[in-house]
Short mmCIF file of C-alpha atoms in Angstrom, two decimals:
data_model
loop_
_atom_site.label_atom_id
_atom_site.label_comp_id
_atom_site.label_asym_id
_atom_site.label_seq_id
_atom_site.Cartn_x
_atom_site.Cartn_y
_atom_site.Cartn_z
CA UNK A 135 0.26 -0.12 -0.19
CA UNK A 136 1.24 3.39 -0.45
CA UNK A 137 3.55 4.74 2.36
CA UNK A 138 1.72 7.64 2.89
CA UNK A 139 -1.25 6.73 4.33
CA UNK A 140 -2.16 2.48 4.14
CA UNK A 141 -4.56 2.49 1.17
CA UNK A 142 -6.55 -1.18 2.50
CA UNK A 143 -10.57 -1.77 2.88
CA UNK A 144 -11.35 -4.07 6.09
CA UNK A 145 -11.55 -7.63 5.47
CA UNK A 146 -15.43 -9.35 5.60
CA UNK A 147 -13.44 -12.33 7.29
CA UNK A 148 -12.83 -10.40 10.12
CA UNK A 149 -15.42 -7.85 10.25
CA UNK A 150 -18.75 -7.35 10.60
CA UNK A 151 -20.99 -6.17 7.78
CA UNK A 152 -24.00 -4.12 8.69
CA UNK A 153 -26.40 -3.24 6.39
CA UNK A 154 -29.16 -0.73 6.15
CA UNK A 155 -31.87 -1.26 4.30
CA UNK A 156 -35.54 0.36 3.94
CA UNK A 157 -38.43 1.62 1.78
CA UNK A 158 -36.77 4.63 -0.55
CA UNK A 159 -36.89 8.07 0.98
CA UNK A 160 -36.22 6.89 4.80
CA UNK A 161 -32.92 8.05 5.32
CA UNK A 162 -30.80 5.13 4.85
CA UNK A 163 -27.66 7.43 3.16
CA UNK A 164 -28.52 10.11 5.90
CA UNK A 165 -27.67 7.77 8.66
CA UNK A 166 -25.04 6.24 6.87
CA UNK A 167 -23.48 10.14 6.38
CA UNK A 168 -24.33 10.82 10.30
CA UNK A 169 -22.46 6.91 11.36
CA UNK A 170 -19.26 7.89 9.23
CA UNK A 171 -19.50 11.71 10.05
CA UNK A 172 -19.02 12.83 6.58
CA UNK A 173 -20.66 13.15 3.56
CA UNK A 174 -20.31 9.91 1.95
CA UNK A 175 -23.52 8.51 0.49
CA UNK A 176 -25.14 10.81 -1.23
CA UNK A 177 -28.04 12.15 -0.43
CA UNK A 178 -30.94 13.68 -2.66
CA UNK A 179 -35.16 13.77 -1.98
CA UNK A 180 -35.46 11.87 -5.09
CA UNK A 181 -36.22 8.26 -4.19
CA UNK A 182 -33.68 5.53 -5.41
CA UNK A 183 -30.99 7.69 -5.62
CA UNK A 184 -28.59 4.80 -4.27
CA UNK A 185 -28.93 1.94 -6.50
CA UNK A 186 -26.21 -0.30 -5.83
CA UNK A 187 -24.77 -1.82 -2.62
CA UNK A 188 -22.24 0.65 -1.47
CA UNK A 189 -19.42 -0.39 1.72
CA UNK A 190 -18.05 1.65 3.80
CA UNK A 191 -15.21 0.98 6.33
CA UNK A 192 -16.39 2.05 10.19
CA UNK A 193 -15.96 2.24 13.25
CA UNK A 194 -17.35 2.85 17.02
CA UNK A 195 -16.12 2.78 20.61
CA UNK A 196 -12.62 0.90 19.09
CA UNK A 197 -14.70 -1.98 16.55
CA UNK A 198 -14.45 -1.98 13.28
CA UNK A 199 -17.55 -3.00 11.16
CA UNK A 200 -18.64 -2.87 7.60
CA UNK A 201 -21.49 -0.62 6.70
CA UNK A 202 -23.28 -0.90 3.79
CA UNK A 203 -25.73 1.24 1.97
CA UNK A 204 -28.32 -0.49 0.00
CA UNK A 205 -31.33 1.05 -2.47
CA UNK A 206 -34.78 1.84 -1.20
CA UNK A 207 -36.37 -1.60 -1.54
CA UNK A 208 -39.91 -1.53 -3.27
CA UNK A 209 -40.96 -5.74 -3.11
CA UNK A 210 -43.32 -5.20 -5.63
CA UNK A 211 -42.03 -2.51 -7.75
CA UNK A 212 -41.73 -2.90 -11.26
CA UNK A 213 -39.99 0.55 -12.01
CA UNK A 214 -36.89 0.53 -14.93
CA UNK A 215 -34.51 0.25 -11.46
CA UNK A 216 -36.81 -1.56 -8.93
CA UNK A 217 -36.53 -4.73 -9.81
CA UNK A 218 -32.70 -4.22 -10.08
CA UNK A 219 -32.89 -2.55 -6.92
CA UNK A 220 -35.12 -5.38 -5.05
CA UNK A 221 -31.79 -7.73 -6.01
CA UNK A 222 -28.95 -6.00 -4.52
CA UNK A 223 -30.95 -5.36 -1.41
CA UNK A 224 -31.66 -9.50 -0.99
CA UNK A 225 -27.65 -10.03 -1.69
CA UNK A 226 -27.30 -7.87 0.76
CA UNK A 227 -29.45 -9.77 3.23
CA UNK A 228 -27.47 -12.73 2.03
CA UNK A 229 -24.00 -10.73 2.53
CA UNK A 230 -24.68 -9.06 6.00
CA UNK A 231 -24.00 -10.31 9.47
CA UNK A 232 -26.75 -8.18 10.92
CA UNK A 233 -29.60 -5.93 9.22
CA UNK A 234 -31.03 -2.33 10.41
CA UNK A 235 -34.27 -2.26 9.09
CA UNK A 236 -35.10 1.79 9.06
CA UNK A 237 -38.46 3.17 8.85
CA UNK A 238 -39.84 6.83 8.95
CA UNK A 239 -41.63 7.53 12.38
CA UNK A 240 -42.93 10.59 10.78
CA UNK A 241 -45.07 8.40 8.27
CA UNK A 242 -45.82 5.56 10.56
CA UNK A 243 -46.33 2.08 9.13
CA UNK A 244 -46.77 1.58 5.64
CA UNK A 245 -47.89 -1.30 3.58
CA UNK A 246 -44.30 -1.45 2.09
CA UNK A 247 -42.84 -1.32 6.05
CA UNK A 248 -45.25 -4.26 6.64
CA UNK A 249 -43.84 -6.40 3.34
CA UNK A 250 -40.23 -5.79 4.05
CA UNK A 251 -40.63 -6.85 7.75
CA UNK A 252 -42.07 -10.10 6.74
CA UNK A 253 -39.42 -10.94 4.50
CA UNK A 254 -36.84 -9.85 6.59
CA UNK A 255 -38.56 -12.74 9.15
CA UNK A 256 -38.46 -14.97 6.53
CA UNK A 257 -34.81 -14.25 6.08
CA UNK A 258 -34.14 -14.93 9.87
CA UNK A 259 -31.09 -12.59 10.09
CA UNK A 260 -30.45 -10.55 12.71
CA UNK A 261 -32.79 -7.58 12.34
CA UNK A 262 -32.34 -3.95 14.66
CA UNK A 263 -35.36 -2.06 14.41
CA UNK A 264 -34.77 2.00 14.04
CA UNK A 265 -37.16 4.11 13.47
CA UNK A 266 -35.67 7.25 11.97
CA UNK A 267 -36.99 11.04 11.97
CA UNK A 268 -37.64 11.26 15.68
CA UNK A 269 -36.10 14.33 15.90
CA UNK A 270 -37.92 15.53 19.31
CA UNK A 271 -38.74 14.25 22.34
CA UNK A 272 -42.99 14.90 21.30
CA UNK A 273 -41.69 12.46 18.49
CA UNK A 274 -41.15 9.92 20.93
CA UNK A 275 -45.06 8.11 21.71
CA UNK A 276 -44.73 7.60 17.74
CA UNK A 277 -42.56 4.62 17.92
CA UNK A 278 -44.65 2.47 20.09
CA UNK A 279 -46.77 1.13 17.00
CA UNK A 280 -43.86 -0.31 14.82
CA UNK A 281 -43.80 -2.75 17.44
CA UNK A 282 -46.47 -4.10 15.57
CA UNK A 283 -43.64 -5.95 12.98
CA UNK A 284 -42.75 -8.35 15.33
CA UNK A 285 -39.19 -7.30 14.82
CA UNK A 286 -38.46 -6.27 18.46
CA UNK A 287 -37.58 -3.28 20.21
CA UNK A 288 -37.91 -0.46 18.17
CA UNK A 289 -34.65 2.54 18.60
CA UNK A 290 -35.69 5.48 17.72
CA UNK A 291 -32.88 7.67 15.82
CA UNK A 292 -32.67 11.26 13.85
CA UNK A 293 -30.91 10.41 11.41
CA UNK A 294 -30.71 14.52 10.28
CA UNK A 295 -29.17 15.99 13.82
CA UNK A 296 -27.70 12.80 15.33
CA UNK A 297 -29.94 12.88 18.40
CA UNK A 298 -32.09 10.28 19.80
CA UNK A 299 -30.57 6.51 20.15
CA UNK A 300 -27.83 6.81 17.66
CA UNK A 301 -25.25 6.25 19.93
CA UNK A 302 -27.59 3.03 21.27
CA UNK A 303 -27.99 2.36 17.94
CA UNK A 304 -24.27 2.05 17.22
CA UNK A 305 -23.78 0.07 20.49
CA UNK A 306 -26.42 -2.75 19.16
CA UNK A 307 -24.38 -2.94 15.74
CA UNK A 308 -21.39 -3.70 16.35
CA UNK A 309 -22.53 -5.80 19.27
CA UNK A 310 -24.67 -7.89 17.40
CA UNK A 311 -22.14 -7.76 14.33
CA UNK A 312 -19.64 -9.53 16.35
CA UNK A 313 -21.52 -12.01 17.90
CA UNK A 314 -22.99 -13.06 14.28
CA UNK A 315 -19.42 -13.18 13.16
CA UNK A 316 -18.51 -15.39 15.92
CA UNK A 317 -21.08 -17.46 15.09
CA UNK A 318 -20.25 -17.61 11.34
CA UNK A 319 -16.35 -18.65 12.00
CA UNK A 320 -17.45 -21.23 14.09
CA UNK A 321 -19.87 -22.92 11.50
CA UNK A 322 -17.37 -22.21 8.80
CA UNK A 323 -13.97 -22.88 10.79
CA UNK A 324 -13.10 -19.55 9.11
CA UNK A 325 -9.62 -18.74 10.15
CA UNK A 326 -9.58 -14.83 12.06
CA UNK A 327 -6.75 -13.67 9.81
CA UNK A 328 -6.23 -9.66 9.63
CA UNK A 329 -4.45 -8.09 6.60
CA UNK A 330 -4.73 -5.34 4.26
CA UNK A 331 -6.21 -5.77 1.02
CA UNK A 332 -5.35 -3.77 -2.53
CA UNK A 333 -7.45 -1.32 -3.65
CA UNK A 334 -8.02 -1.15 -7.56
CA UNK A 335 -10.13 1.49 -8.94
CA UNK A 336 -12.54 0.48 -11.91
CA UNK A 337 -12.57 4.01 -13.52
CA UNK A 338 -13.86 4.77 -17.20
CA UNK A 339 -16.11 6.68 -19.36
CA UNK A 340 -19.73 6.23 -18.90
CA UNK A 341 -21.20 2.74 -19.97
CA UNK A 342 -18.22 1.62 -20.97
CA UNK A 343 -18.76 -1.66 -19.24
CA UNK A 344 -17.00 -1.11 -15.50
CA UNK A 345 -19.90 -3.03 -13.78
CA UNK A 346 -19.97 -5.38 -16.24
CA UNK A 347 -16.56 -5.93 -15.83
CA UNK A 348 -16.93 -6.18 -11.85
CA UNK A 349 -20.29 -8.59 -12.02
CA UNK A 350 -17.94 -11.49 -13.85
CA UNK A 351 -15.05 -10.72 -11.63
CA UNK A 352 -17.25 -10.96 -8.69
CA UNK A 353 -18.53 -14.19 -10.33
CA UNK A 354 -22.21 -12.64 -9.41
CA UNK A 355 -24.32 -9.70 -10.33
CA UNK A 356 -22.63 -7.38 -7.68
CA UNK A 357 -23.71 -4.38 -9.11
CA UNK A 358 -26.88 -3.19 -11.59
CA UNK A 359 -25.74 -3.16 -15.08
CA UNK A 360 -27.70 -1.22 -17.53
CA UNK A 361 -27.20 0.21 -21.24
CA UNK A 362 -28.04 3.69 -19.79
CA UNK A 363 -25.34 5.54 -19.21
CA UNK A 364 -24.90 6.41 -15.42
CA UNK A 365 -26.48 3.62 -14.07
CA UNK A 366 -23.73 3.30 -11.55
CA UNK A 367 -23.85 6.70 -9.15
CA UNK A 368 -21.90 5.85 -5.98
CA UNK A 369 -18.00 4.32 -5.59
CA UNK A 370 -19.32 0.66 -5.00
CA UNK A 371 -16.39 -1.66 -3.24
CA UNK A 372 -16.56 -5.44 -3.44
CA UNK A 373 -13.82 -7.54 -2.17
CA UNK A 374 -12.83 -10.46 -4.92
CA UNK A 375 -10.74 -13.17 -3.96
CA UNK A 376 -8.79 -14.64 -6.57
CA UNK A 377 -6.20 -17.61 -6.13
CA UNK A 378 -6.14 -17.12 -2.39
CA UNK A 379 -5.75 -13.19 -2.52
CA UNK A 380 -8.39 -10.89 -1.56
CA UNK A 381 -8.93 -7.64 -3.93
CA UNK A 382 -10.70 -4.78 -3.22
CA UNK A 383 -12.62 -3.28 -6.49
CA UNK A 384 -13.79 0.06 -6.80
CA UNK A 385 -16.89 0.28 -8.86
CA UNK A 386 -17.07 4.21 -10.02
CA UNK A 387 -19.52 6.08 -11.51
CA UNK A 388 -18.13 7.48 -15.07
CA UNK A 389 -16.13 10.12 -15.27
CA UNK A 390 -17.16 13.07 -16.74
CA UNK A 391 -16.21 16.53 -17.71
CA UNK A 392 -17.84 18.66 -14.54
CA UNK A 393 -18.52 21.19 -16.97
CA UNK A 394 -21.11 18.80 -18.68
CA UNK A 395 -22.51 17.58 -15.34
CA UNK A 396 -25.29 18.81 -13.92
CA UNK A 397 -25.26 20.26 -10.54
CA UNK A 398 -26.48 17.74 -7.68
CA UNK A 399 -26.02 13.81 -7.47
CA UNK A 400 -24.41 12.88 -10.35
CA UNK A 401 -21.59 15.63 -9.72
CA UNK A 402 -21.70 14.85 -6.35
CA UNK A 403 -20.74 10.96 -8.33
CA UNK A 404 -18.00 12.51 -10.09
CA UNK A 405 -16.28 14.15 -7.45
CA UNK A 406 -16.22 10.81 -5.38
CA UNK A 407 -15.37 8.69 -8.49
CA UNK A 408 -12.01 11.21 -8.87
CA UNK A 409 -11.84 10.60 -5.17
CA UNK A 410 -11.65 6.50 -5.11
CA UNK A 411 -9.00 6.84 -7.41
CA UNK A 412 -6.83 8.95 -5.28
CA UNK A 413 -7.72 6.63 -2.07
CA UNK A 414 -7.07 3.25 -4.22
CA UNK A 415 -3.61 1.61 -4.95
CA UNK A 416 -4.07 0.44 -8.68
CA UNK A 417 -5.85 2.51 -11.03
CA UNK A 418 -8.33 -0.46 -14.15
CA UNK A 419 -8.89 1.99 -16.86
CA UNK A 420 -11.27 0.60 -18.92
CA UNK A 421 -11.72 1.47 -22.90
CA UNK A 422 -13.90 0.82 -25.04
CA UNK A 423 -12.39 -1.06 -28.76
CA UNK A 424 -14.92 0.40 -30.58
CA UNK A 425 -14.14 4.12 -30.05
CA UNK A 426 -10.57 4.04 -28.93
CA UNK A 427 -9.04 7.00 -27.20
CA UNK A 428 -11.03 10.52 -26.23
CA UNK A 429 -10.32 13.28 -24.47
CA UNK A 430 -11.69 12.30 -21.05
CA UNK A 431 -9.89 8.85 -21.30
CA UNK A 432 -6.97 10.88 -21.20
CA UNK A 433 -8.10 13.31 -18.62
CA UNK A 434 -8.61 10.18 -16.33
CA UNK A 435 -4.81 8.62 -16.47
CA UNK A 436 -3.85 12.42 -15.91
CA UNK A 437 -5.75 11.48 -12.62
CA UNK A 438 -4.78 8.24 -12.01
CA UNK A 439 -0.87 9.54 -12.29
CA UNK A 440 -1.31 12.38 -9.98
CA UNK A 441 -2.44 10.48 -7.47
CA UNK A 442 0.63 7.97 -8.06
CA UNK A 443 -0.99 5.11 -8.38
CA UNK A 444 0.01 1.56 -10.74
CA UNK A 445 -2.15 1.57 -14.09
CA UNK A 446 -3.56 -1.08 -16.01
CA UNK A 447 -5.15 -0.32 -19.38
CA UNK A 448 -8.34 -2.64 -19.78
CA UNK A 449 -9.70 -2.30 -23.94
CA UNK A 450 -12.84 -3.83 -23.43
CA UNK A 451 -15.40 -5.02 -26.04
CA UNK A 452 -12.52 -6.30 -28.09
CA UNK A 453 -14.91 -8.75 -29.16
CA UNK A 454 -16.69 -6.75 -30.80
CA UNK A 455 -13.67 -5.16 -33.29
CA UNK A 456 -13.86 -6.49 -36.52
CA UNK A 457 -11.34 -7.25 -39.40
CA UNK A 458 -8.58 -8.39 -36.58
CA UNK A 459 -5.82 -9.70 -37.94
CA UNK A 460 -2.11 -11.16 -35.77
CA UNK A 461 -0.67 -7.81 -35.73
CA UNK A 462 -4.34 -6.12 -34.74
CA UNK A 463 -3.56 -5.71 -31.16
CA UNK A 464 -0.10 -4.35 -31.14
CA UNK A 465 -1.27 -2.29 -33.68
CA UNK A 466 -3.76 -1.03 -31.73
CA UNK A 467 -1.37 -0.65 -28.41
CA UNK A 468 1.01 1.38 -30.50
CA UNK A 469 -2.13 3.79 -31.75
CA UNK A 470 -2.77 4.34 -27.82
CA UNK A 471 0.04 4.91 -26.76
CA UNK A 472 0.82 8.14 -29.44
CA UNK A 473 -2.43 9.18 -28.58
CA UNK A 474 -1.81 8.49 -24.77
CA UNK A 475 1.67 9.24 -24.18
CA UNK A 476 1.42 9.85 -20.39
CA UNK A 477 0.18 6.03 -20.37
CA UNK A 478 3.16 4.53 -22.40
CA UNK A 479 4.34 2.66 -19.00
CA UNK A 480 1.07 0.99 -18.48
CA UNK A 481 0.39 -2.82 -20.24
CA UNK A 482 -2.79 -3.13 -21.97
CA UNK A 483 -4.95 -5.79 -22.11
CA UNK A 484 -8.07 -6.57 -24.25
CA UNK A 485 -10.62 -8.45 -23.21
CA UNK A 486 -14.86 -8.56 -23.26
CA UNK A 487 -16.95 -8.46 -20.46
CA UNK A 488 -19.58 -10.19 -22.65
CA UNK A 489 -17.90 -12.85 -23.25
CA UNK A 490 -15.23 -13.28 -20.22
CA UNK A 491 -12.76 -13.67 -23.00
CA UNK A 492 -9.20 -12.81 -20.92
CA UNK A 493 -10.75 -11.45 -17.94
CA UNK A 494 -8.20 -13.75 -15.48
CA UNK A 495 -5.56 -11.79 -16.71
CA UNK A 496 -6.23 -8.51 -14.77
CA UNK A 497 -5.30 -10.39 -11.91
CA UNK A 498 -1.76 -11.09 -13.06
CA UNK A 499 -1.35 -7.52 -14.21
CA UNK A 500 -2.88 -5.58 -11.48
CA UNK A 501 -0.15 -8.41 -8.89
CA UNK A 502 2.34 -7.86 -11.56
CA UNK A 503 2.00 -3.02 -11.93
CA UNK A 504 1.32 -3.27 -7.91
CA UNK A 505 5.01 -4.86 -7.28
CA UNK A 506 6.43 -3.11 -9.77
CA UNK A 507 4.97 0.52 -7.94
CA UNK A 508 6.13 -0.61 -4.74
CA UNK A 509 9.83 -1.67 -6.35
CA UNK A 510 12.59 -0.18 -4.55
CA UNK A 511 16.21 0.07 -5.98
CA UNK A 512 19.79 0.59 -4.75
CA UNK A 513 21.54 3.50 -4.57
CA UNK A 514 24.16 2.18 -6.09
CA UNK A 515 22.27 0.92 -8.98
CA UNK A 516 20.31 4.54 -8.97
CA UNK A 517 23.65 6.09 -9.86
CA UNK A 518 25.30 3.59 -12.23
CA UNK A 519 22.16 3.67 -14.01
CA UNK A 520 21.91 7.65 -14.14
CA UNK A 521 25.42 7.85 -14.74
CA UNK A 522 25.68 6.29 -17.58
CA UNK A 523 22.51 7.90 -19.41
CA UNK A 524 24.00 10.95 -18.53
CA UNK A 525 28.02 10.03 -20.26
CA UNK A 526 26.06 8.71 -23.32
CA UNK A 527 23.84 11.44 -24.37
CA UNK A 528 24.83 14.63 -21.79
CA UNK A 529 22.30 17.43 -21.05
CA UNK A 530 22.01 20.25 -23.79
CA UNK A 531 23.83 23.63 -22.67
CA UNK A 532 21.11 26.44 -21.77
CA UNK A 533 22.87 29.73 -21.57
CA UNK A 534 26.38 28.79 -21.46
CA UNK A 535 24.99 26.49 -18.41
CA UNK A 536 25.07 22.32 -17.84
CA UNK A 537 23.13 20.10 -15.52
CA UNK A 538 25.60 18.32 -13.54
CA UNK A 539 24.13 15.42 -11.92
CA UNK A 540 26.19 14.84 -8.56
CA UNK A 541 24.63 11.85 -7.09
CA UNK A 542 21.38 10.14 -7.47
CA UNK A 543 18.57 8.14 -5.04
CA UNK A 544 15.26 6.73 -4.92
CA UNK A 545 13.49 8.06 -1.36
CA UNK A 546 10.32 6.46 -2.04
CA UNK A 547 7.43 4.16 -4.18
CA UNK A 548 4.13 4.01 -4.92
CA UNK A 549 4.98 5.89 -6.77
CA UNK A 550 8.21 5.02 -7.43
CA UNK A 551 10.60 8.44 -6.83
CA UNK A 552 14.00 9.26 -7.59
CA UNK A 553 15.61 12.35 -6.41
CA UNK A 554 18.54 13.91 -8.25
CA UNK A 555 21.24 16.36 -6.74
CA UNK A 556 22.61 18.45 -9.49
CA UNK A 557 24.23 22.06 -9.35
CA UNK A 558 21.39 23.68 -10.98
CA UNK A 559 17.84 22.23 -10.72
CA UNK A 560 16.59 25.00 -13.16
CA UNK A 561 18.81 23.31 -15.69
CA UNK A 562 16.89 19.99 -15.60
CA UNK A 563 13.78 19.96 -18.73
CA UNK A 564 11.07 17.82 -18.96
CA UNK A 565 12.58 16.40 -21.95
CA UNK A 566 15.64 15.36 -20.36
CA UNK A 567 13.93 13.99 -17.49
CA UNK A 568 11.84 11.83 -20.06
CA UNK A 569 15.03 10.40 -20.99
CA UNK A 570 16.38 9.31 -17.99
CA UNK A 571 12.97 8.08 -16.89
CA UNK A 572 13.42 5.60 -20.74
CA UNK A 573 16.69 4.72 -19.27
CA UNK A 574 15.39 3.72 -15.85
CA UNK A 575 12.61 1.87 -17.19
CA UNK A 576 14.83 0.32 -19.92
CA UNK A 577 17.08 -1.38 -17.13
CA UNK A 578 14.42 -2.05 -14.57
CA UNK A 579 11.05 -3.01 -15.00
CA UNK A 580 8.61 -0.35 -13.94
CA UNK A 581 5.74 -1.57 -16.11
CA UNK A 582 2.52 -0.03 -14.98
CA UNK A 583 4.52 2.44 -12.52
CA UNK A 584 4.18 6.14 -12.53
CA UNK A 585 7.79 7.39 -12.29
CA UNK A 586 8.97 10.35 -10.96
CA UNK A 587 12.17 11.75 -10.99
CA UNK A 588 13.03 15.23 -9.01
CA UNK A 589 15.89 17.57 -9.44
CA UNK A 590 17.02 19.46 -6.50
CA UNK A 591 20.31 22.07 -6.51
CA UNK A 592 23.15 20.50 -4.14
CA UNK A 593 22.71 22.62 -0.56
CA UNK A 594 18.92 22.72 -1.03
CA UNK A 595 16.97 22.16 1.56
CA UNK A 596 13.82 19.57 1.01
CA UNK A 597 10.55 21.31 1.04
#
């Protein structure tokens, strides 16, 4: 993981998963934000904003847990997304150790509440009943009617104001969550081992196939897949185990230029996607083989590069490209690198989310670029390579002055960063910096890793 901050998600084998479910617009995402203490889940008055299951590492009184936000449940819904949302919530019930069923204290029990309660009783899952929008003491009497749902003692909360029994609810969530986890551990004989999990951001323009690939990798319908651009609005985490190693994939909303995004939910989603990249270790960027490289693809690479992430380019929908010959992939790669020279260090994988073609190789590429992004080189070898490069191709004279490289060393990883102590840092031009990077890559395997070369004038103090 990056040295500045450990980008690791919580392991669902060692940390209880708490799912918050309920009918649309009862305040689930508001409660999530209240628990997290920040605006993480998207909140909007429009029902159905949260469509996928979103996972958030959380903590209460020193105890870690994974908080799961879900789409509003409509048991008999038949709208454009309602059946998909229902499917997601049903899968949440399978994954969660404890379910928090959130209802609206202002509205009272609705027919939908009764239907959902019936489904929860059938699942025999540990359920905590939380009555939201109990904002004042005068609202307290409203909670008693929820005893009719047959799900135990209702806990009054105010997700908006943080008052009521939010603390009591969190106490119960953690207590019951770890109890269910321990029960599950004894049933499955699963050893409790904590470990940092590599975070992989799946990014790309809208409707390029991110959710389809994630579902293939996870082996289940993890996120909603639709032909309608912009279906994925949240940054959604999912831990996939491949050959005994866990990978946390973050399926992000399609990134578009903010100038083309309306203020509100979608703009917030784009910001969340950018933050998801910045908080990941590896960026897997999807391109559309039928459309090639766009200006927005280049922008996404810049975001990843700035974050110092390892990078893998995945050319999706390769099965739809006609007239392929034995050289087409190689020729296509040259074209991609020509249009995105700042990504020419990244491997390109040609896949199809529809057929599953070569998708399993994503893990091999992720492992390799992650390792390369954390590669350390001995100072003696760094000095040798830089000295040889300068001797072979000396830097050009600038105003009768020549750049002299006195000493070189690697200072950090993720990304690999090299500091060159020179006579005058202003004499280091970008073209020569790129030349030195090329020489380093020619001798050391840094495929998929962005390299940073910094020049520092001898005697200059580090900022």
